[in-house]
Coordinates of C-alpha atoms and ligand atoms in Angstrom, one line a residue:
M8 CA 12.6 -18.6 24.8
S9 CA 14.3 -15.9 22.4
P10 CA 12.3 -12.8 21.5
Q11 CA 10.2 -12.5 18.0
A12 CA 8.3 -9.7 15.6
P13 CA 5.3 -9.1 17.9
R14 CA 2.0 -11.6 16.7
G15 CA 0.7 -9.7 13.8
T16 CA 3.7 -8.5 13.0
R17 CA 6.6 -9.0 10.2
D18 CA 10.4 -8.7 9.4
I19 CA 10.6 -7.4 5.5
L20 CA 13.5 -8.4 4.3
A21 CA 15.4 -7.8 1.0
P22 CA 14.7 -8.8 -2.1
E23 CA 10.6 -8.2 -0.8
S24 CA 11.7 -5.0 1.1
A25 CA 13.2 -3.2 -1.6
R26 CA 9.8 -4.9 -4.4
L27 CA 7.7 -2.8 -1.7
R28 CA 10.0 0.1 -2.3
A29 CA 9.7 -0.7 -5.4
L30 CA 5.7 0.0 -5.0
V31 CA 5.9 3.1 -3.4
E32 CA 7.9 4.7 -5.7
S33 CA 5.2 3.9 -8.9
F34 CA 3.0 5.0 -6.4
A35 CA 4.8 7.7 -6.3
A36 CA 5.3 8.6 -10.1
A37 CA 1.8 7.7 -11.3
A38 CA 0.2 10.2 -7.6
E39 CA 2.4 13.2 -8.7
L40 CA 1.6 12.7 -12.8
A41 CA -2.0 14.1 -11.2
G42 CA -0.1 17.1 -9.2
Y43 CA -0.6 15.0 -6.3
G44 CA 2.3 16.1 -3.7
Q45 CA 3.6 13.6 -0.6
V46 CA 2.0 14.5 2.7
V47 CA 4.2 12.8 5.9
S48 CA 2.3 13.0 9.3
P49 CA 3.0 11.5 12.3
M50 CA 2.4 7.9 13.5
F51 CA 0.6 8.9 16.1
E52 CA -1.8 11.3 17.0
Q53 CA -4.4 12.1 19.8
I54 CA -7.2 10.1 20.0
E55 CA -9.4 12.3 19.9
V56 CA -9.3 12.4 15.3
F57 CA -9.7 8.9 15.4
Q58 CA -12.4 8.8 17.3
R59 CA -14.2 11.0 14.8
V60 CA -13.9 8.9 12.1
G61 CA -17.5 7.2 13.7
E62 CA -16.8 5.6 17.4
A63 CA -19.1 2.8 15.7
T64 CA -16.5 1.0 13.6
D65 CA -15.3 -1.5 14.9
I66 CA -11.5 0.3 13.7
V67 CA -12.0 2.5 16.3
S68 CA -13.7 0.8 19.2
K69 CA -11.7 -2.0 19.5
E70 CA -8.7 -2.0 16.4
M71 CA -7.3 0.6 18.1
Y72 CA -3.4 1.5 19.9
Q73 CA -4.4 3.2 22.6
F74 CA -2.2 4.7 24.5
R75 CA -0.1 7.5 27.6
D76 CA 2.5 9.0 26.9
P77 CA 5.0 9.9 30.3
G78 CA 3.1 13.6 29.7
D79 CA -0.1 12.2 30.4
R80 CA -1.9 12.6 26.5
H81 CA -3.8 9.8 25.3
L82 CA -3.1 9.1 22.0
A83 CA -3.7 6.1 19.3
L84 CA -1.6 4.6 16.6
R85 CA -2.3 5.4 13.1
P86 CA -5.1 2.7 12.0
E87 CA -5.7 4.9 8.9
L88 CA -4.3 7.8 7.2
T89 CA -7.6 10.2 5.8
A90 CA -7.8 11.0 9.7
S91 CA -4.7 12.0 9.8
L92 CA -4.8 14.0 6.8
A93 CA -8.4 15.8 7.3
R94 CA -6.4 16.6 11.3
A95 CA -3.1 18.2 8.8
F96 CA -6.0 20.8 6.6
V97 CA -7.5 22.0 9.0
Q98 CA -4.0 22.9 10.9
H99 CA -2.4 23.8 7.5
R100 CA -5.2 25.0 5.3
P101 CA -3.6 25.0 2.1
P102 CA -5.4 26.8 -1.0
L103 CA -7.9 24.5 -2.6
P104 CA -7.9 22.0 -3.5
W105 CA -5.4 20.2 -1.6
K106 CA -4.3 16.5 -3.4
A107 CA -2.2 14.4 -1.4
W108 CA -1.0 11.4 -1.3
Y109 CA 0.3 9.5 1.4
E110 CA 2.5 6.0 2.4
G111 CA 3.1 3.4 5.3
P112 CA 2.5 1.6 8.2
Q113 CA -0.7 1.2 10.1
F114 CA -1.8 -0.6 13.3
R115 CA -5.2 -1.9 13.8
Y116 CA -5.1 -5.0 16.5
E117 CA -7.0 -7.0 14.2
K118 CA -6.8 -11.0 14.0
P119 CA -4.6 -12.0 11.9
Q120 CA -4.5 -14.4 9.2
A121 CA -2.9 -14.4 5.9
G122 CA -2.8 -11.4 4.3
R123 CA -4.0 -9.3 7.3
F124 CA -1.5 -7.5 10.0
R125 CA -1.4 -6.0 12.8
Q126 CA 0.9 -3.0 11.1
F127 CA 0.6 -3.0 7.3
H128 CA 1.7 -0.7 4.9
Q129 CA -1.3 1.6 2.3
V130 CA -1.0 4.4 -0.1
G131 CA -3.4 6.2 -0.5
A132 CA -4.4 9.8 -2.2
E133 CA -6.8 12.4 -0.9
L134 CA -8.3 15.6 -2.8
F135 CA -9.9 18.0 -0.8
G136 CA -12.4 20.7 -1.4
S137 CA -14.0 20.1 -4.5
D138 CA -17.2 18.8 -3.9
D139 CA -17.3 17.7 -7.9
P140 CA -18.1 14.2 -9.4
Q141 CA -15.2 14.2 -11.8
A142 CA -12.8 14.4 -8.3
D143 CA -14.6 10.8 -7.5
V144 CA -13.7 9.5 -11.3
E145 CA -9.9 10.8 -10.9
V146 CA -9.5 9.4 -7.7
I147 CA -10.7 6.0 -8.6
A148 CA -9.3 6.1 -12.0
L149 CA -6.1 7.0 -9.7
A150 CA -6.2 4.1 -8.2
W151 CA -7.8 1.8 -11.2
R152 CA -4.4 2.6 -13.2
F153 CA -1.9 2.2 -10.5
C154 CA -2.9 -1.6 -10.0
R155 CA -2.9 -2.0 -13.8
R156 CA 0.5 -0.9 -13.5
L157 CA 1.7 -3.4 -11.7
G158 CA 0.6 -5.8 -13.6
L159 CA -2.7 -6.3 -12.0
G160 CA -5.3 -8.6 -14.8
E161 CA -8.7 -10.3 -11.8
L162 CA -9.0 -6.8 -9.7
R163 CA -12.5 -6.1 -9.4
L164 CA -14.0 -2.1 -8.7
V165 CA -16.9 -2.2 -6.6
V166 CA -18.5 0.9 -6.4
N167 CA -21.8 2.1 -4.4
S168 CA -23.3 5.8 -3.3
L169 CA -24.3 6.0 0.3
G170 CA -26.5 9.2 -0.1
D171 CA -25.7 12.2 2.0
R172 CA -25.6 12.3 5.4
S173 CA -29.4 12.6 6.3
D174 CA -30.1 9.4 3.1
R175 CA -27.5 7.2 5.3
E176 CA -29.0 8.4 8.3
T177 CA -32.8 7.7 7.8
Y178 CA -32.0 4.3 5.7
R179 CA -29.6 3.1 8.4
A180 CA -33.0 3.8 10.5
A181 CA -34.8 2.2 8.5
L182 CA -32.4 -0.5 8.2
S183 CA -32.6 -1.3 12.0
D184 CA -36.0 -0.9 11.9
Y185 CA -36.0 -4.2 9.1
F186 CA -33.1 -5.7 11.3
Q187 CA -35.3 -5.4 14.8
R188 CA -37.6 -7.1 13.7
R189 CA -36.2 -9.9 12.1
A190 CA -34.3 -9.9 14.8
G191 CA -34.2 -13.6 16.5
E192 CA -33.0 -14.8 12.8
L193 CA -29.9 -13.4 12.4
S194 CA -26.5 -14.9 13.9
A195 CA -25.5 -14.5 17.7
P196 CA -22.4 -12.0 16.3
G197 CA -25.3 -10.9 13.7
R198 CA -26.6 -9.6 16.8
E199 CA -24.8 -7.6 18.3
T200 CA -23.5 -6.0 14.9
L201 CA -27.0 -5.5 14.8
R202 CA -26.4 -3.3 18.1
R203 CA -23.0 -1.5 17.0
N204 CA -23.9 -0.5 13.6
P205 CA -27.1 -2.1 11.5
L206 CA -24.9 -1.3 8.4
R207 CA -22.5 -3.1 9.1
L208 CA -24.8 -6.1 8.6
L209 CA -24.7 -6.0 4.9
D210 CA -21.0 -7.2 4.5
S211 CA -22.1 -10.4 6.6
R212 CA -20.5 -13.0 5.4
R213 CA -23.1 -15.4 7.4
P214 CA -25.2 -17.6 5.7
E215 CA -28.3 -16.8 8.7
D216 CA -27.7 -13.6 8.6
R217 CA -27.6 -13.0 4.5
A218 CA -31.2 -15.1 4.0
V219 CA -32.7 -12.1 6.6
L220 CA -29.9 -9.7 3.9
A221 CA -32.4 -10.5 1.2
G222 CA -35.2 -8.4 2.0
A223 CA -33.4 -5.8 3.8
P224 CA -34.4 -2.0 2.0
V225 CA -31.7 -1.2 -0.7
I226 CA -30.0 2.3 -0.1
D227 CA -30.9 3.7 -3.4
D228 CA -34.6 4.2 -1.9
Y229 CA -33.1 6.8 0.2
W230 CA -31.3 9.0 -1.7
C231 CA -31.8 12.5 -2.6
E232 CA -31.8 14.6 -5.8
S233 CA -28.6 15.0 -5.6
A234 CA -26.9 12.7 -4.1
T235 CA -28.3 10.2 -6.8
E236 CA -27.0 12.7 -9.8
H237 CA -23.7 12.7 -8.1
F238 CA -23.4 9.0 -8.7
G239 CA -25.2 8.8 -12.4
A240 CA -22.3 11.4 -12.2
V241 CA -18.7 8.6 -11.4
R242 CA -20.2 6.5 -13.7
S243 CA -21.3 8.1 -16.5
G244 CA -17.1 8.9 -16.3
L245 CA -16.0 5.4 -15.3
E246 CA -17.3 4.8 -17.9
A247 CA -16.0 7.1 -20.5
L248 CA -12.7 6.1 -19.1
G249 CA -13.4 2.8 -20.0
I250 CA -12.9 1.6 -16.1
P251 CA -15.2 -1.6 -15.1
F252 CA -16.8 -1.9 -12.4
E253 CA -20.0 -4.1 -10.8
R254 CA -22.5 -1.8 -8.6
D255 CA -23.1 -3.6 -5.0
P256 CA -26.1 -1.6 -3.2
R257 CA -24.2 -3.4 0.2
L258 CA -21.2 -1.9 0.2
V259 CA -20.9 0.4 3.5
R260 CA -17.3 0.1 3.9
G261 CA -15.5 0.0 7.3
L262 CA -15.7 3.3 8.3
D263 CA -18.3 6.0 9.3
Y264 CA -17.4 8.8 7.7
Y265 CA -18.5 8.1 3.5
R266 CA -20.8 10.3 2.0
R267 CA -21.9 9.4 -1.3
T268 CA -19.4 7.8 -3.4
A269 CA -17.9 4.1 -1.8
F270 CA -16.0 2.3 -3.9
E271 CA -13.4 -0.7 -3.6
L272 CA -10.8 -3.2 -5.5
A273 CA -11.1 -6.2 -4.8
S274 CA -8.1 -9.0 -6.9
D275 CA -10.3 -12.3 -7.3
A276 CA -6.6 -13.9 -7.1
L277 CA -6.8 -13.6 -3.6
D278 CA -8.0 -15.7 -0.9
G279 CA -12.4 -13.8 -0.8
A280 CA -12.1 -13.4 2.7
Q281 CA -9.2 -10.6 1.9
D282 CA -9.8 -10.1 -0.8
A283 CA -9.8 -6.3 -0.8
V284 CA -6.4 -4.6 -2.0
G285 CA -8.0 -1.0 -1.9
G286 CA -11.2 1.5 -0.8
G287 CA -11.9 5.1 -0.5
G288 CA -14.5 7.2 -1.0
R289 CA -16.6 10.0 -0.3
Y290 CA -16.4 11.9 3.0
D291 CA -17.7 14.9 3.1
G292 CA -18.3 16.1 6.9
L293 CA -15.1 14.5 8.3
V294 CA -13.0 18.3 7.8
A295 CA -16.1 20.0 9.9
D296 CA -16.4 17.4 12.5
L297 CA -12.3 18.5 13.3
G298 CA -12.8 21.9 13.4
G299 CA -12.5 23.2 9.8
P300 CA -14.8 24.7 7.9
E301 CA -17.5 22.7 5.5
T302 CA -14.4 20.9 2.7
P303 CA -15.8 18.3 0.7
G304 CA -13.2 15.1 0.2
V305 CA -12.6 12.1 -1.5
G306 CA -9.6 9.5 -1.3
F307 CA -9.0 6.3 -1.4
A308 CA -6.1 3.4 0.1
L309 CA -4.8 0.3 -1.1
G310 CA -2.9 -2.1 0.7
S311 CA 0.3 -2.4 -0.2
D312 CA 0.8 -6.0 2.0
R313 CA -1.9 -7.1 -0.4
L314 CA -1.1 -5.6 -3.1
L315 CA 1.6 -7.7 -3.0
L316 CA 0.5 -10.9 -2.7
A317 CA -2.2 -10.2 -5.2
C318 CA 1.3 -9.7 -7.7
D319 CA 2.1 -12.7 -6.3
A320 CA -0.7 -14.4 -6.9
E321 CA -0.2 -13.4 -10.8
G322 CA 3.1 -13.7 -11.0
T323 CA 3.6 -10.3 -11.8
F324 CA 6.3 -6.8 -10.2
P325 CA 8.9 -9.0 -9.4
A326 CA 11.6 -8.2 -6.8
P327 CA 13.7 -5.4 -9.0
A328 CA 17.4 -7.2 -9.3
A329 CA 19.6 -6.6 -6.5
A330 CA 22.7 -8.5 -8.1
A331 CA 26.4 -6.9 -8.1
D332 CA 28.0 -5.8 -11.2
V333 CA 31.1 -6.6 -9.3
F334 CA 32.6 -8.7 -7.1
V335 CA 35.8 -8.2 -6.3
V336 CA 38.3 -10.7 -5.3
D337 CA 41.2 -10.4 -3.1
T338 CA 43.9 -12.6 -2.3
T339 CA 45.8 -9.3 -1.4
G340 CA 44.3 -9.8 2.4
G341 CA 41.2 -7.5 1.6
A342 CA 43.2 -3.8 2.2
A343 CA 42.8 -3.6 -1.1
A344 CA 39.4 -4.4 -2.1
T345 CA 38.5 -2.5 0.3
L346 CA 39.7 0.8 -1.7
V347 CA 38.6 -0.6 -5.1
A348 CA 34.9 -1.4 -3.9
E349 CA 35.1 2.2 -2.3
E350 CA 36.2 3.2 -5.2
L351 CA 33.8 1.5 -7.5
R352 CA 30.8 2.5 -5.3
G353 CA 32.5 6.1 -5.9
A354 CA 31.7 5.7 -9.6
G355 CA 28.3 4.7 -8.6
I356 CA 29.3 1.2 -9.8
R357 CA 26.9 -1.9 -7.7
A358 CA 30.4 -3.9 -6.3
G359 CA 30.1 -7.0 -3.4
R360 CA 33.3 -8.4 -1.7
A361 CA 34.0 -11.1 0.6
F362 CA 35.6 -10.6 4.4
D363 CA 37.8 -12.8 6.3
G364 CA 40.4 -14.0 4.5
R365 CA 38.7 -16.9 2.8
S366 CA 40.2 -18.8 -0.1
M367 CA 40.4 -18.0 -3.3
K368 CA 37.6 -20.8 -4.3
A369 CA 35.6 -19.6 -2.0
Q370 CA 34.9 -15.8 -3.1
M371 CA 34.8 -17.3 -6.1
K372 CA 32.0 -19.1 -5.0
A373 CA 30.6 -15.8 -3.1
A374 CA 31.5 -13.4 -6.5
D375 CA 29.0 -16.4 -8.5
R376 CA 26.5 -16.3 -6.0
S377 CA 26.0 -12.2 -5.5
G378 CA 25.1 -13.0 -9.0
A379 CA 28.1 -9.8 -10.3
R380 CA 28.7 -10.2 -13.7
W381 CA 32.4 -9.0 -13.3
A382 CA 34.8 -10.6 -11.1
L383 CA 37.7 -8.4 -10.2
L384 CA 40.5 -10.1 -9.4
I385 CA 42.8 -8.9 -7.1
G386 CA 46.5 -11.5 -6.3
P387 CA 49.7 -10.7 -5.8
D388 CA 50.8 -10.3 -10.0
E389 CA 48.2 -8.1 -10.2
Q390 CA 49.3 -5.8 -7.9
D391 CA 52.8 -5.8 -8.5
A392 CA 52.1 -4.4 -12.6
G393 CA 49.1 -2.1 -10.7
E394 CA 46.4 -4.3 -12.1
V395 CA 43.2 -5.7 -12.5
S396 CA 41.8 -9.5 -13.9
L397 CA 38.6 -8.2 -15.3
R398 CA 36.4 -12.4 -15.3
E399 CA 32.8 -12.3 -17.3
M400 CA 31.6 -14.8 -14.8
R401 CA 29.3 -17.2 -16.6
G402 CA 26.2 -17.5 -16.8
H403 CA 26.2 -13.7 -18.4
G404 CA 26.5 -12.3 -22.1
A405 CA 29.0 -14.2 -24.4
A406 CA 30.6 -16.1 -21.9
A407 CA 27.7 -17.8 -21.5
S408 CA 28.8 -21.0 -23.3
A409 CA 31.8 -19.7 -23.4
E410 CA 34.8 -20.8 -21.0
S411 CA 34.7 -17.5 -19.6
V412 CA 37.1 -14.4 -21.3
Q413 CA 39.5 -13.0 -19.0
R414 CA 41.5 -9.6 -19.2
R415 CA 43.7 -7.6 -17.7
V416 CA 42.9 -4.0 -16.5
R417 CA 45.0 -0.9 -15.1
R418 CA 45.0 0.0 -11.6
A419 CA 43.6 3.6 -12.6
E420 CA 41.7 3.2 -15.0
V421 CA 39.4 -0.2 -13.5
A422 CA 36.8 2.5 -12.5
A423 CA 36.2 3.7 -16.4
E424 CA 36.5 0.7 -18.3
I425 CA 33.6 -1.1 -16.0
T426 CA 31.5 1.9 -16.1
R427 CA 31.9 1.6 -19.9
L428 CA 31.2 -2.3 -19.6
L429 CA 27.7 -1.4 -18.5
V430 CA 27.1 1.4 -20.6
A431 CA 27.5 -1.7 -23.0
A432 CA 25.6 -4.2 -21.5
A433 CA 23.2 -1.6 -20.8
A434 CA 22.5 -0.8 -24.5
E435 CA 22.9 -4.1 -25.5
G436 CA 19.6 -4.8 -23.2
S437 CA 17.6 -2.6 -24.5
A438 CA 18.1 -3.3 -28.3
P439 CA 14.9 -4.1 -29.3
Ligands
HAM15 P1 -9.6 0.6 4.7 O1 -10.8 -0.1 3.8 O2 -9.7 -0.4 5.6 O3 -9.7 2.0 4.0 O4 -8.0 -0.2 4.6 C1 -7.8 0.3 2.8 C2 -7.0 -1.0 2.5 O5 -6.0 -1.9 3.1 C3 -7.3 -2.3 2.3 O6 -8.9 -2.4 1.0 C4 -7.0 -3.9 2.5 O7 -6.1 -3.4 1.2 C5 -6.0 -2.8 3.3 N1 -5.9 -3.3 4.8 C6 -6.2 -2.5 6.0 N2 -6.2 -3.9 7.0 C7 -5.4 -4.7 6.2 C8 -4.5 -5.3 7.2 N3 -5.0 -5.3 9.1 N4 -4.5 -5.9 6.8 C9 -3.8 -5.7 5.5 N5 -3.9 -5.3 4.8 C10 -5.3 -4.3 5.3 C11 -8.8 2.9 4.5 O8 -7.9 2.8 5.3 C12 -8.9 4.6 3.9 N6 -8.2 5.4 5.2 C13 -9.6 4.7 3.1 C14 -9.6 6.0 2.2 C15 -8.7 7.4 2.1 N7 -10.9 6.1 2.3 C16 -10.9 7.1 2.0 N8 -9.3 7.8 1.8

């Protein structure tokens, strides 16, 4: 049996890899416009960093890739980046507010299915050092604006507030009491969730659990005054920006560090079970839990793989064109093609070529497949004359229907001539 990529992982080949990179570049531009700087942190951390995210969560208790290195350090591949950034904040103590964005692979030992992988990619942003509700609005607006820029229309923003730490704890106890009294009516997995974390029962999709949920206490009754005010200001801020949202009192999120604001972005173009393209919220206790000073924080992460699936479903954000500008067809043995192609590439021109001394016909076929606009032909005639022939390929520009035009260009002037043609073609393409 030949080896396969490990279950739940995949190779992302071109052009999809170029699309993923374009998504990251677009996110970087959006985040940097808002003053976020990139942080590149390790793919693995001491396990304690993630354990602080909440041992009651599946992400930490069941899904973490953990290992001991040869120096017997207990490490884990990062399942997310908020905890890593909080750790980096405690370690470096940058001036506040600290606004950071990131991208890269995350690792969770989940059951793989469409849109759910064991190695997946996120882009995200965190804002440390402010408990102003306007900071919550800023990060939500960043996530929203970016998704809209990708061309996603079927987006749903869902918001909730989990109250302060003590509100959340009182609510959790009240929920636990309620569910304990009706434990007999819950599904078997629902009872198991209740034992580990009653809050997580709120997003159970099982019909038995949902019936019990209908009468469960709601978080609103447990908010303290300042949490109520904070959430009111977040909602007004979103309204002022014209960002549509729904309130879902059952939105709790899968990580334990959230206080006050929690939100999720879902795509109606995706299958219901994996429709969350991103989520985030406020995590005011996290930095202190990692040994730093009390420092509030708010942020989000978006799943890049799922964003691209949503783009597929909506027919938007195609892979950037990978076509060559020029394809060098050399029937004199191939060494001349090496020289010309390198010269063109040095001038910033995308140049392809064939290998293995293929026939003229085979090389022209390859030129066609490459999507190049021009074929640059070098035969014995051209070589003797110190020239090349330039042929516009069918399907490009004026040559679309007519016989393709071919003309000679002096070998020494070929890079300058193609640059001139590219500039002219770009101007034509951008003309209104
Ligand atoms: P999360 O909700 O666990 O939050 O993940 C954010 C997004 O990552 C999800 O909405 C989803 O699109 C994507 N995602 C998660 N797991 C997978 C998977 N197995 N396969 C594919 N995509 C996946 C966080 O990670 C928090 N750190 C967000 C945050 C930042 N909160 C505050 N700041």
